[in-house]
């Protein structure tokens, strides 16, 4: 049987062009009510599902996205649905016996159950006390074990490339709750992480034989650059300030594009950006900045890849000197666990309101493909994330994934489903994010205190990050005794090597240049406060300071 | 610290060109001895590793592989190592503090442990009795819990795209044990499953602007065809018999290649083949056939993608009428579990000798990239497999994976490591494969008995599969009353629709045509015996027989 269709796709046709008054955003309470009304999700092995099945009815009253046929690559446009997956539609016929798909019998899966020990919201997410044991069995659904709608016989067999209906429901609800996209036909698809979904996005919108290129921040995530290069997609950097991308500069660049001067590259039609806690600069775009960037993209018909692994690591502002602010409003739930009314989630809803709105949330055109990831907020090793975009874009993405990954690991999906859906629920997950934000704020404050203490203020400067896990250190090369006779690259190398000698690894700014053939614009080092302990960070920053002092002779 | 280097890379330089006498193949006993000698594997978070660390010393005495620069695509040739992953080499420096990679602290992973219930060799792999509970904790390695060398703090953080050193060791040893590749510089890399590794392989060796194409069986795995098409790679079918690919026909095709007549496609330089239990035909190439195909590839300098998901589902020959043969030599271990000498593994070693040698095992040129998968023999949902090929090919593959997947799920790797390495070991896994072979033989014999009973022998014929999960049914269209006035495609559709009406889904042969623009060569249906129960298969085959009879009016 097909999963319960709770979204009422029929609404689309009638109501979609009404527009006008903005529909109410989804609430935690609204999700609970809707799930209760929809009844238990019935999604057996390899079920078809899409986000429309899980969206709030009011979502369908919004206007439709624009079409992107003129930007899709020939490769993407040529993709057809898998013939074997299409045949699955016949499986709905009652009494049908399938000798079709080569799906192994779950009787031959050598896993009878999987259990995990996880921290709980009621225990304040302590890693030592209040741990809960959560178990998923092979035939829980068939045997009616617990209230679960996913078991190992489903999760570990082949599935749809969009991901399991069970996890798709969760990411769709979460996305609606947090971003409430302003188009009717938005959808999600699970991914194998944002590395994979970004590569797919490049191939969907980029083709080297058309001279396609990509806009991004002047300093950008090195793997994103390394992914574009072998595809023959040229990358062009947009100047930045402490809030990241400068919309005026971007407008100027696009308005005065000279294809010949750019080595035959046509005006880029795609922007890759990390709006929150940008990698490597740590810059976070304000709401105003995001709206301005979006408007420039509209003006030049540029499609946006919004990569947001650090979105929920938005922190309270740094207090100079590092005096710790009061922690977030209680990150532990009421002792009775599940709050009975939306009143019990006031702190969670207050937290959501502190988040800078995403580009997805302002995307009236459907020109954003957002890449979300569990890597920074759950574990990197799940290799699970999700993309959100218009129905057309997500459909093309799924066609790509069918031939490239077949969707994320079933073990990962099983574990994430048990934790995020059954055990924590949406409110528990948001409490976890509040908890993590405090954790990262503590780490950020510690590295900033070390910088204030150990770095020579006359040559090293920084902006306290408002999000993410990176601190970008600017070294004023104009004050270097060899500023006039050594290149920036040589100075950078000298300081980096001296750092290694002294026992600290910091990343060189040049590794992140969007355009490697342009001269360096400054002397930068990327540091992270995600991994090392507070004490180790202090040691490391002191060593970095010594390396700079040694090079500058101060 | 870097993992223990047990392979002695130093041997390569001195001994590699000696050749002459073939080195002894690796044995189960040999692996145990070598591991004991090497000491405990030390491979913390994101450790670099490669297969040379885990190969038997005698492996390095073989000749080196040929180079494939002339076949690599511009995209693949342009790939450079990730700059951030290269910086990881500095992590070896004692006392260094890294502020480099943005790896989250495992303190923030919300999983303290993961446990699984698995069947054991000593219990004959019963799913009800003799289940063992196996647990992996977050800090087992640091805390010295058990003898394990992998824990959740490592498995769930970022890792290398080649996969964890722990699982790479396992697949390298397994590959050496089963295939003993005849070149010195063979290596493995873990993959996200063969769907992903095949797509990568196509992009590594194929470029549409060069007019590249792919050879494959006349009827081939539909997803493999659908993966090639949007990349602009033309696929060309080689005629088959009941053993699959016909080497003479392939030679003829390549010798008389007419680029103009082929719409500008240049002579294909790549063969995609499924030698065992081919999908969809179920054909299995004999050793002799594989050697002939390999020789034709050498003659025309064709590179081979050997896709072998069904390799271990090679079964004992079918006895007409379905009388069950004696099961495999004991699939249960001695009561004391771990056999103390190789004598205790005589049945496992006998099993390995029954397997038809792979193309990898005869690949003196290093022109084979083999794709192995856990999907058909453990679970499809792990989304883990591995590729084996020459050092050059595997290095290019890893560069691709760094920007496309970042390697397989850490949850999957953790679970597979615990099961395959710690719990079962190589001999236990081979016993599992023996067990599975008996299981599939039973399923195959059941569907064949149903065919003998319910299908009209005058129009439906088949070859009992020697491997895999597919039975290919040939319907003699020449005996159809409308043979002269209806197309084969129309007849196929008529029978398919009638099957659906009667409640059975079988795949249409036309879905698997390598060349969709050529007329169909016959009327075929693919059925699988992997999923349905014995009773359901009988019902389904009876319905299929009725559909054929209805169409033929017999």
PDB file of N, CA, C and O in Angstrom, chain A residues 75 83 93 97 99-100 107 112-113 115 117 127 156 158 195-196 203 207-208 226 376 380-381 404 406 409-410 412 500 503 505 526 528 543, chain B residues 75 83 93 95 97 99-100 107 112-113 115 117 127 156 158 195-196 203 207-208 226 376 380-381 404 406 409-410 412 500 503 505 526 528:
ATOM      1  N   UNK A  75      22.716  17.332 -19.661  1.00  0.00           N
ATOM      2  CA  UNK A  75      22.753  16.068 -18.907  1.00  0.00           C
ATOM      3  C   UNK A  75      21.502  15.922 -18.057  1.00  0.00           C
ATOM      4  O   UNK A  75      20.833  14.887 -18.075  1.00  0.00           O
ATOM      5  N   UNK A  83      13.267   2.773 -15.300  1.00  0.00           N
ATOM      6  CA  UNK A  83      12.148   1.957 -15.770  1.00  0.00           C
ATOM      7  C   UNK A  83      11.711   0.956 -14.687  1.00  0.00           C
ATOM      8  O   UNK A  83      10.524   0.703 -14.500  1.00  0.00           O
ATOM      9  N   UNK A  93      -1.439  -2.971  -6.710  1.00  0.00           N
ATOM     10  CA  UNK A  93      -2.580  -3.821  -7.046  1.00  0.00           C
ATOM     11  C   UNK A  93      -2.744  -4.925  -5.995  1.00  0.00           C
ATOM     12  O   UNK A  93      -1.816  -5.687  -5.740  1.00  0.00           O
ATOM     13  N   UNK A  97       1.583 -10.617  -7.074  1.00  0.00           N
ATOM     14  CA  UNK A  97       2.858 -11.197  -6.648  1.00  0.00           C
ATOM     15  C   UNK A  97       3.939 -10.642  -7.556  1.00  0.00           C
ATOM     16  O   UNK A  97       3.830 -10.709  -8.778  1.00  0.00           O
ATOM     17  N   UNK A  99       7.444 -10.701  -9.263  1.00  0.00           N
ATOM     18  CA  UNK A  99       8.701 -11.365  -9.639  1.00  0.00           C
ATOM     19  C   UNK A  99       9.557 -10.324 -10.347  1.00  0.00           C
ATOM     20  O   UNK A  99      10.422 -10.635 -11.154  1.00  0.00           O
ATOM     21  N   UNK A 100       9.275  -9.031 -10.046  1.00  0.00           N
ATOM     22  CA  UNK A 100       9.889  -7.911 -10.751  1.00  0.00           C
ATOM     23  C   UNK A 100      11.230  -7.505 -10.179  1.00  0.00           C
ATOM     24  O   UNK A 100      12.278  -7.992 -10.597  1.00  0.00           O
ATOM     25  N   UNK A 107      14.238 -11.994   5.150  1.00  0.00           N
ATOM     26  CA  UNK A 107      14.590 -13.205   5.892  1.00  0.00           C
ATOM     27  C   UNK A 107      16.082 -13.482   5.854  1.00  0.00           C
ATOM     28  O   UNK A 107      16.633 -14.110   6.758  1.00  0.00           O
ATOM     29  N   UNK A 112      18.881  -8.828  13.363  1.00  0.00           N
ATOM     30  CA  UNK A 112      17.533  -8.998  13.925  1.00  0.00           C
ATOM     31  C   UNK A 112      17.066  -7.722  14.605  1.00  0.00           C
ATOM     32  O   UNK A 112      15.873  -7.439  14.656  1.00  0.00           O
ATOM     33  N   UNK A 113      17.996  -6.956  15.147  1.00  0.00           N
ATOM     34  CA  UNK A 113      17.633  -5.677  15.760  1.00  0.00           C
ATOM     35  C   UNK A 113      18.867  -4.807  15.888  1.00  0.00           C
ATOM     36  O   UNK A 113      20.000  -5.287  15.794  1.00  0.00           O
ATOM     37  N   UNK A 115      20.132  -1.423  18.372  1.00  0.00           N
ATOM     38  CA  UNK A 115      19.789  -0.590  19.528  1.00  0.00           C
ATOM     39  C   UNK A 115      20.806   0.517  19.662  1.00  0.00           C
ATOM     40  O   UNK A 115      21.960   0.366  19.248  1.00  0.00           O
ATOM     41  N   UNK A 117      22.112   3.859  22.403  1.00  0.00           N
ATOM     42  CA  UNK A 117      21.980   4.618  23.645  1.00  0.00           C
ATOM     43  C   UNK A 117      22.116   6.089  23.302  1.00  0.00           C
ATOM     44  O   UNK A 117      23.160   6.512  22.771  1.00  0.00           O
ATOM     45  N   UNK A 127      25.531  13.168  28.690  1.00  0.00           N
ATOM     46  CA  UNK A 127      26.080  11.972  28.045  1.00  0.00           C
ATOM     47  C   UNK A 127      26.320  10.853  29.054  1.00  0.00           C
ATOM     48  O   UNK A 127      26.753   9.775  28.688  1.00  0.00           O
ATOM     49  N   UNK A 156      16.546  -1.587   5.669  1.00  0.00           N
ATOM     50  CA  UNK A 156      17.763  -2.198   5.126  1.00  0.00           C
ATOM     51  C   UNK A 156      17.565  -2.827   3.751  1.00  0.00           C
ATOM     52  O   UNK A 156      18.499  -3.380   3.180  1.00  0.00           O
ATOM     53  N   UNK A 158      16.295  -2.311  -0.413  1.00  0.00           N
ATOM     54  CA  UNK A 158      16.350  -1.198  -1.347  1.00  0.00           C
ATOM     55  C   UNK A 158      15.205  -0.241  -1.043  1.00  0.00           C
ATOM     56  O   UNK A 158      14.144  -0.658  -0.569  1.00  0.00           O
ATOM     57  N   UNK A 195      28.011  17.246   0.271  1.00  0.00           N
ATOM     58  CA  UNK A 195      29.050  17.063  -0.745  1.00  0.00           C
ATOM     59  C   UNK A 195      28.419  16.474  -2.000  1.00  0.00           C
ATOM     60  O   UNK A 195      28.632  16.966  -3.107  1.00  0.00           O
ATOM     61  N   UNK A 196      27.639  15.433  -1.809  1.00  0.00           N
ATOM     62  CA  UNK A 196      26.995  14.771  -2.934  1.00  0.00           C
ATOM     63  C   UNK A 196      25.917  15.614  -3.579  1.00  0.00           C
ATOM     64  O   UNK A 196      25.814  15.682  -4.808  1.00  0.00           O
ATOM     65  N   UNK A 203      26.094  19.648 -11.596  1.00  0.00           N
ATOM     66  CA  UNK A 203      25.873  18.951 -12.872  1.00  0.00           C
ATOM     67  C   UNK A 203      24.483  19.231 -13.423  1.00  0.00           C
ATOM     68  O   UNK A 203      24.257  19.153 -14.625  1.00  0.00           O
ATOM     69  N   UNK A 207      27.291  23.176 -17.393  1.00  0.00           N
ATOM     70  CA  UNK A 207      27.820  22.378 -18.498  1.00  0.00           C
ATOM     71  C   UNK A 207      29.000  23.131 -19.088  1.00  0.00           C
ATOM     72  O   UNK A 207      28.858  24.280 -19.497  1.00  0.00           O
ATOM     73  N   UNK A 208      30.147  22.466 -19.110  1.00  0.00           N
ATOM     74  CA  UNK A 208      31.352  23.169 -19.547  1.00  0.00           C
ATOM     75  C   UNK A 208      31.289  23.568 -21.008  1.00  0.00           C
ATOM     76  O   UNK A 208      31.864  24.576 -21.398  1.00  0.00           O
ATOM     77  N   UNK A 226      36.784  22.628  -5.406  1.00  0.00           N
ATOM     78  CA  UNK A 226      37.426  21.452  -6.007  1.00  0.00           C
ATOM     79  C   UNK A 226      36.413  20.549  -6.707  1.00  0.00           C
ATOM     80  O   UNK A 226      36.777  19.746  -7.562  1.00  0.00           O
ATOM     81  N   UNK A 376      27.052  18.651  11.028  1.00  0.00           N
ATOM     82  CA  UNK A 376      27.555  19.527  12.076  1.00  0.00           C
ATOM     83  C   UNK A 376      26.668  19.515  13.311  1.00  0.00           C
ATOM     84  O   UNK A 376      27.075  20.015  14.361  1.00  0.00           O
ATOM     85  N   UNK A 380      28.764  13.713  11.502  1.00  0.00           N
ATOM     86  CA  UNK A 380      29.170  13.743  10.088  1.00  0.00           C
ATOM     87  C   UNK A 380      28.995  12.374   9.425  1.00  0.00           C
ATOM     88  O   UNK A 380      28.689  12.284   8.246  1.00  0.00           O
ATOM     89  N   UNK A 381      29.189  11.314  10.218  1.00  0.00           N
ATOM     90  CA  UNK A 381      29.218   9.966   9.652  1.00  0.00           C
ATOM     91  C   UNK A 381      27.873   9.418   9.216  1.00  0.00           C
ATOM     92  O   UNK A 381      27.820   8.331   8.658  1.00  0.00           O
ATOM     93  N   UNK A 404      23.133   7.656  -9.223  1.00  0.00           N
ATOM     94  CA  UNK A 404      24.402   8.107  -8.664  1.00  0.00           C
ATOM     95  C   UNK A 404      24.595   7.612  -7.237  1.00  0.00           C
ATOM     96  O   UNK A 404      25.720   7.343  -6.822  1.00  0.00           O
ATOM     97  N   UNK A 406      21.432   6.126  -5.247  1.00  0.00           N
ATOM     98  CA  UNK A 406      20.272   5.374  -4.743  1.00  0.00           C
ATOM     99  C   UNK A 406      19.864   5.807  -3.346  1.00  0.00           C
ATOM    100  O   UNK A 406      19.252   5.028  -2.614  1.00  0.00           O
ATOM    101  N   UNK A 409      22.207   5.710   3.232  1.00  0.00           N
ATOM    102  CA  UNK A 409      22.299   4.428   3.921  1.00  0.00           C
ATOM    103  C   UNK A 409      21.049   4.130   4.744  1.00  0.00           C
ATOM    104  O   UNK A 409      20.522   4.994   5.441  1.00  0.00           O
ATOM    105  N   UNK A 410      20.590   2.901   4.680  1.00  0.00           N
ATOM    106  CA  UNK A 410      19.444   2.473   5.468  1.00  0.00           C
ATOM    107  C   UNK A 410      19.756   2.397   6.957  1.00  0.00           C
ATOM    108  O   UNK A 410      18.878   2.639   7.796  1.00  0.00           O
ATOM    109  N   UNK A 412      21.803   4.456   8.500  1.00  0.00           N
ATOM    110  CA  UNK A 412      21.730   5.849   8.938  1.00  0.00           C
ATOM    111  C   UNK A 412      20.282   6.302   9.059  1.00  0.00           C
ATOM    112  O   UNK A 412      19.906   6.968  10.031  1.00  0.00           O
ATOM    113  N   UNK A 500      53.474  25.000  11.969  1.00  0.00           N
ATOM    114  CA  UNK A 500      53.655  23.544  12.045  1.00  0.00           C
ATOM    115  C   UNK A 500      54.851  23.226  12.939  1.00  0.00           C
ATOM    116  O   UNK A 500      54.772  22.363  13.818  1.00  0.00           O
ATOM    117  N   UNK A 503      53.899  23.491  16.364  1.00  0.00           N
ATOM    118  CA  UNK A 503      52.887  22.529  16.821  1.00  0.00           C
ATOM    119  C   UNK A 503      51.458  23.025  16.755  1.00  0.00           C
ATOM    120  O   UNK A 503      50.640  22.715  17.627  1.00  0.00           O
ATOM    121  N   UNK A 505      48.269  23.538  13.689  1.00  0.00           N
ATOM    122  CA  UNK A 505      47.815  23.517  12.293  1.00  0.00           C
ATOM    123  C   UNK A 505      46.659  24.490  12.133  1.00  0.00           C
ATOM    124  O   UNK A 505      45.620  24.352  12.790  1.00  0.00           O
ATOM    125  N   UNK A 526      42.472  30.376   8.573  1.00  0.00           N
ATOM    126  CA  UNK A 526      41.210  29.866   9.123  1.00  0.00           C
ATOM    127  C   UNK A 526      41.509  28.962  10.302  1.00  0.00           C
ATOM    128  O   UNK A 526      42.304  28.034  10.189  1.00  0.00           O
ATOM    129  N   UNK A 528      39.541  26.672  13.561  1.00  0.00           N
ATOM    130  CA  UNK A 528      38.242  26.148  14.000  1.00  0.00           C
ATOM    131  C   UNK A 528      38.237  25.955  15.510  1.00  0.00           C
ATOM    132  O   UNK A 528      39.258  25.604  16.097  1.00  0.00           O
ATOM    133  N   UNK A 543      50.730  29.496  20.219  1.00  0.00           N
ATOM    134  CA  UNK A 543      51.740  29.097  19.231  1.00  0.00           C
ATOM    135  C   UNK A 543      51.579  29.882  17.930  1.00  0.00           C
ATOM    136  O   UNK A 543      52.557  30.301  17.309  1.00  0.00           O
TER     137      UNK A 543
ATOM    138  N   UNK B  75      37.730  15.158 -17.434  1.00  0.00           N
ATOM    139  CA  UNK B  75      37.239  15.436 -16.079  1.00  0.00           C
ATOM    140  C   UNK B  75      38.081  14.691 -15.049  1.00  0.00           C
ATOM    141  O   UNK B  75      38.541  15.272 -14.063  1.00  0.00           O
ATOM    142  N   UNK B  83      42.686  19.892  -0.891  1.00  0.00           N
ATOM    143  CA  UNK B  83      43.747  20.592  -0.182  1.00  0.00           C
ATOM    144  C   UNK B  83      43.626  20.364   1.328  1.00  0.00           C
ATOM    145  O   UNK B  83      44.628  20.188   2.019  1.00  0.00           O
ATOM    146  N   UNK B  93      52.471  14.863  13.342  1.00  0.00           N
ATOM    147  CA  UNK B  93      53.516  15.488  14.175  1.00  0.00           C
ATOM    148  C   UNK B  93      53.130  15.391  15.654  1.00  0.00           C
ATOM    149  O   UNK B  93      52.055  15.831  16.059  1.00  0.00           O
ATOM    150  N   UNK B  95      52.347  16.064  19.343  1.00  0.00           N
ATOM    151  CA  UNK B  95      52.041  17.263  20.119  1.00  0.00           C
ATOM    152  C   UNK B  95      51.349  18.369  19.341  1.00  0.00           C
ATOM    153  O   UNK B  95      50.985  19.395  19.907  1.00  0.00           O
ATOM    154  N   UNK B  97      48.570  20.596  17.776  1.00  0.00           N
ATOM    155  CA  UNK B  97      47.151  20.852  18.017  1.00  0.00           C
ATOM    156  C   UNK B  97      46.549  21.334  16.710  1.00  0.00           C
ATOM    157  O   UNK B  97      47.056  22.272  16.095  1.00  0.00           O
ATOM    158  N   UNK B  99      43.871  23.226  14.578  1.00  0.00           N
ATOM    159  CA  UNK B  99      42.727  24.136  14.431  1.00  0.00           C
ATOM    160  C   UNK B  99      42.341  24.121  12.949  1.00  0.00           C
ATOM    161  O   UNK B  99      41.775  25.063  12.421  1.00  0.00           O
ATOM    162  N   UNK B 100      42.722  23.010  12.275  1.00  0.00           N
ATOM    163  CA  UNK B 100      42.572  22.924  10.825  1.00  0.00           C
ATOM    164  C   UNK B 100      41.196  22.445  10.392  1.00  0.00           C
ATOM    165  O   UNK B 100      40.296  23.238  10.176  1.00  0.00           O
ATOM    166  N   UNK B 107      32.438  14.494  21.541  1.00  0.00           N
ATOM    167  CA  UNK B 107      31.662  14.794  22.745  1.00  0.00           C
ATOM    168  C   UNK B 107      30.243  15.246  22.419  1.00  0.00           C
ATOM    169  O   UNK B 107      29.329  15.052  23.220  1.00  0.00           O
ATOM    170  N   UNK B 112      25.854   7.090  22.351  1.00  0.00           N
ATOM    171  CA  UNK B 112      26.879   6.550  23.255  1.00  0.00           C
ATOM    172  C   UNK B 112      27.287   5.138  22.868  1.00  0.00           C
ATOM    173  O   UNK B 112      28.428   4.743  23.092  1.00  0.00           O
ATOM    174  N   UNK B 113      26.366   4.401  22.291  1.00  0.00           N
ATOM    175  CA  UNK B 113      26.701   3.057  21.818  1.00  0.00           C
ATOM    176  C   UNK B 113      25.651   2.593  20.836  1.00  0.00           C
ATOM    177  O   UNK B 113      24.554   3.163  20.749  1.00  0.00           O
ATOM    178  N   UNK B 115      24.179  -1.250  19.327  1.00  0.00           N
ATOM    179  CA  UNK B 115      24.232  -2.706  19.490  1.00  0.00           C
ATOM    180  C   UNK B 115      23.424  -3.369  18.397  1.00  0.00           C
ATOM    181  O   UNK B 115      22.471  -2.774  17.891  1.00  0.00           O
ATOM    182  N   UNK B 117      21.821  -7.359  17.064  1.00  0.00           N
ATOM    183  CA  UNK B 117      21.637  -8.800  17.251  1.00  0.00           C
ATOM    184  C   UNK B 117      21.866  -9.479  15.920  1.00  0.00           C
ATOM    185  O   UNK B 117      21.152  -9.193  14.943  1.00  0.00           O
ATOM    186  N   UNK B 127      18.009 -17.551  12.602  1.00  0.00           N
ATOM    187  CA  UNK B 127      17.521 -16.213  12.948  1.00  0.00           C
ATOM    188  C   UNK B 127      16.787 -16.191  14.276  1.00  0.00           C
ATOM    189  O   UNK B 127      16.345 -15.154  14.724  1.00  0.00           O
ATOM    190  N   UNK B 156      31.782   7.701  13.320  1.00  0.00           N
ATOM    191  CA  UNK B 156      30.739   8.696  13.050  1.00  0.00           C
ATOM    192  C   UNK B 156      31.294  10.091  12.780  1.00  0.00           C
ATOM    193  O   UNK B 156      30.533  11.027  12.554  1.00  0.00           O
ATOM    194  N   UNK B 158      33.955  12.650  10.431  1.00  0.00           N
ATOM    195  CA  UNK B 158      34.418  12.632   9.049  1.00  0.00           C
ATOM    196  C   UNK B 158      35.526  11.609   8.913  1.00  0.00           C
ATOM    197  O   UNK B 158      36.282  11.352   9.860  1.00  0.00           O
ATOM    198  N   UNK B 195      26.017   1.298  -7.664  1.00  0.00           N
ATOM    199  CA  UNK B 195      25.373   2.333  -8.475  1.00  0.00           C
ATOM    200  C   UNK B 195      26.291   3.543  -8.549  1.00  0.00           C
ATOM    201  O   UNK B 195      26.549   4.092  -9.618  1.00  0.00           O
ATOM    202  N   UNK B 196      26.782   3.961  -7.401  1.00  0.00           N
ATOM    203  CA  UNK B 196      27.653   5.132  -7.343  1.00  0.00           C
ATOM    204  C   UNK B 196      29.005   4.885  -7.972  1.00  0.00           C
ATOM    205  O   UNK B 196      29.529   5.732  -8.702  1.00  0.00           O
ATOM    206  N   UNK B 203      32.223   8.207 -15.651  1.00  0.00           N
ATOM    207  CA  UNK B 203      32.746   9.568 -15.799  1.00  0.00           C
ATOM    208  C   UNK B 203      34.271   9.580 -15.841  1.00  0.00           C
ATOM    209  O   UNK B 203      34.871  10.487 -16.398  1.00  0.00           O
ATOM    210  N   UNK B 207      33.653  10.402 -22.017  1.00  0.00           N
ATOM    211  CA  UNK B 207      33.417  11.825 -22.246  1.00  0.00           C
ATOM    212  C   UNK B 207      32.633  11.967 -23.547  1.00  0.00           C
ATOM    213  O   UNK B 207      33.089  11.494 -24.595  1.00  0.00           O
ATOM    214  N   UNK B 208      31.483  12.599 -23.457  1.00  0.00           N
ATOM    215  CA  UNK B 208      30.625  12.651 -24.638  1.00  0.00           C
ATOM    216  C   UNK B 208      31.250  13.463 -25.755  1.00  0.00           C
ATOM    217  O   UNK B 208      31.013  13.187 -26.931  1.00  0.00           O
ATOM    218  N   UNK B 226      20.685   3.373 -17.928  1.00  0.00           N
ATOM    219  CA  UNK B 226      20.108   4.691 -17.630  1.00  0.00           C
ATOM    220  C   UNK B 226      21.149   5.640 -17.022  1.00  0.00           C
ATOM    221  O   UNK B 226      20.967   6.850 -17.050  1.00  0.00           O
ATOM    222  N   UNK B 376      23.481  -7.757  -2.177  1.00  0.00           N
ATOM    223  CA  UNK B 376      22.794  -9.020  -2.388  1.00  0.00           C
ATOM    224  C   UNK B 376      23.197 -10.079  -1.369  1.00  0.00           C
ATOM    225  O   UNK B 376      22.541 -11.104  -1.276  1.00  0.00           O
ATOM    226  N   UNK B 380      20.928  -4.620   1.178  1.00  0.00           N
ATOM    227  CA  UNK B 380      21.042  -3.524   0.201  1.00  0.00           C
ATOM    228  C   UNK B 380      21.204  -2.171   0.890  1.00  0.00           C
ATOM    229  O   UNK B 380      21.869  -1.274   0.381  1.00  0.00           O
ATOM    230  N   UNK B 381      20.593  -2.036   2.071  1.00  0.00           N
ATOM    231  CA  UNK B 381      20.537  -0.743   2.741  1.00  0.00           C
ATOM    232  C   UNK B 381      21.846  -0.280   3.354  1.00  0.00           C
ATOM    233  O   UNK B 381      21.911   0.835   3.857  1.00  0.00           O
ATOM    234  N   UNK B 404      32.253  13.792  -4.363  1.00  0.00           N
ATOM    235  CA  UNK B 404      30.958  13.283  -4.818  1.00  0.00           C
ATOM    236  C   UNK B 404      30.204  12.587  -3.694  1.00  0.00           C
ATOM    237  O   UNK B 404      28.986  12.645  -3.626  1.00  0.00           O
ATOM    238  N   UNK B 406      32.226  11.572  -0.349  1.00  0.00           N
ATOM    239  CA  UNK B 406      33.006  11.487   0.883  1.00  0.00           C
ATOM    240  C   UNK B 406      32.974  10.102   1.509  1.00  0.00           C
ATOM    241  O   UNK B 406      33.154   9.985   2.732  1.00  0.00           O
ATOM    242  N   UNK B 409      28.553   5.692   4.582  1.00  0.00           N
ATOM    243  CA  UNK B 409      28.020   6.016   5.907  1.00  0.00           C
ATOM    244  C   UNK B 409      28.856   5.398   7.023  1.00  0.00           C
ATOM    245  O   UNK B 409      29.244   4.226   6.963  1.00  0.00           O
ATOM    246  N   UNK B 410      29.093   6.178   8.062  1.00  0.00           N
ATOM    247  CA  UNK B 410      29.819   5.680   9.222  1.00  0.00           C
ATOM    248  C   UNK B 410      29.018   4.673  10.024  1.00  0.00           C
ATOM    249  O   UNK B 410      29.585   3.747  10.617  1.00  0.00           O
ATOM    250  N   UNK B 412      26.935   2.525   8.695  1.00  0.00           N
ATOM    251  CA  UNK B 412      27.064   1.279   7.933  1.00  0.00           C
ATOM    252  C   UNK B 412      28.430   0.651   8.156  1.00  0.00           C
ATOM    253  O   UNK B 412      28.545  -0.564   8.353  1.00  0.00           O
ATOM    254  N   UNK B 500      -0.291  -8.385 -15.373  1.00  0.00           N
ATOM    255  CA  UNK B 500      -0.716  -7.463 -14.313  1.00  0.00           C
ATOM    256  C   UNK B 500      -2.185  -7.736 -13.963  1.00  0.00           C
ATOM    257  O   UNK B 500      -2.545  -7.846 -12.789  1.00  0.00           O
ATOM    258  N   UNK B 503      -2.412 -10.610 -11.855  1.00  0.00           N
ATOM    259  CA  UNK B 503      -1.779 -10.484 -10.539  1.00  0.00           C
ATOM    260  C   UNK B 503      -0.352 -10.985 -10.452  1.00  0.00           C
ATOM    261  O   UNK B 503       0.047 -11.561  -9.443  1.00  0.00           O
ATOM    262  N   UNK B 505       3.731  -9.561 -11.522  1.00  0.00           N
ATOM    263  CA  UNK B 505       4.609  -8.587 -12.152  1.00  0.00           C
ATOM    264  C   UNK B 505       5.894  -9.288 -12.561  1.00  0.00           C
ATOM    265  O   UNK B 505       6.610  -9.845 -11.726  1.00  0.00           O
ATOM    266  N   UNK B 526      11.911 -11.133 -17.558  1.00  0.00           N
ATOM    267  CA  UNK B 526      12.815 -11.409 -16.438  1.00  0.00           C
ATOM    268  C   UNK B 526      11.993 -11.641 -15.184  1.00  0.00           C
ATOM    269  O   UNK B 526      11.140 -10.824 -14.834  1.00  0.00           O
ATOM    270  N   UNK B 528      12.340 -12.878 -10.926  1.00  0.00           N
ATOM    271  CA  UNK B 528      13.316 -13.064  -9.847  1.00  0.00           C
ATOM    272  C   UNK B 528      12.775 -14.070  -8.844  1.00  0.00           C
ATOM    273  O   UNK B 528      11.575 -14.120  -8.589  1.00  0.00           O
TER     274      UNK B 528
END
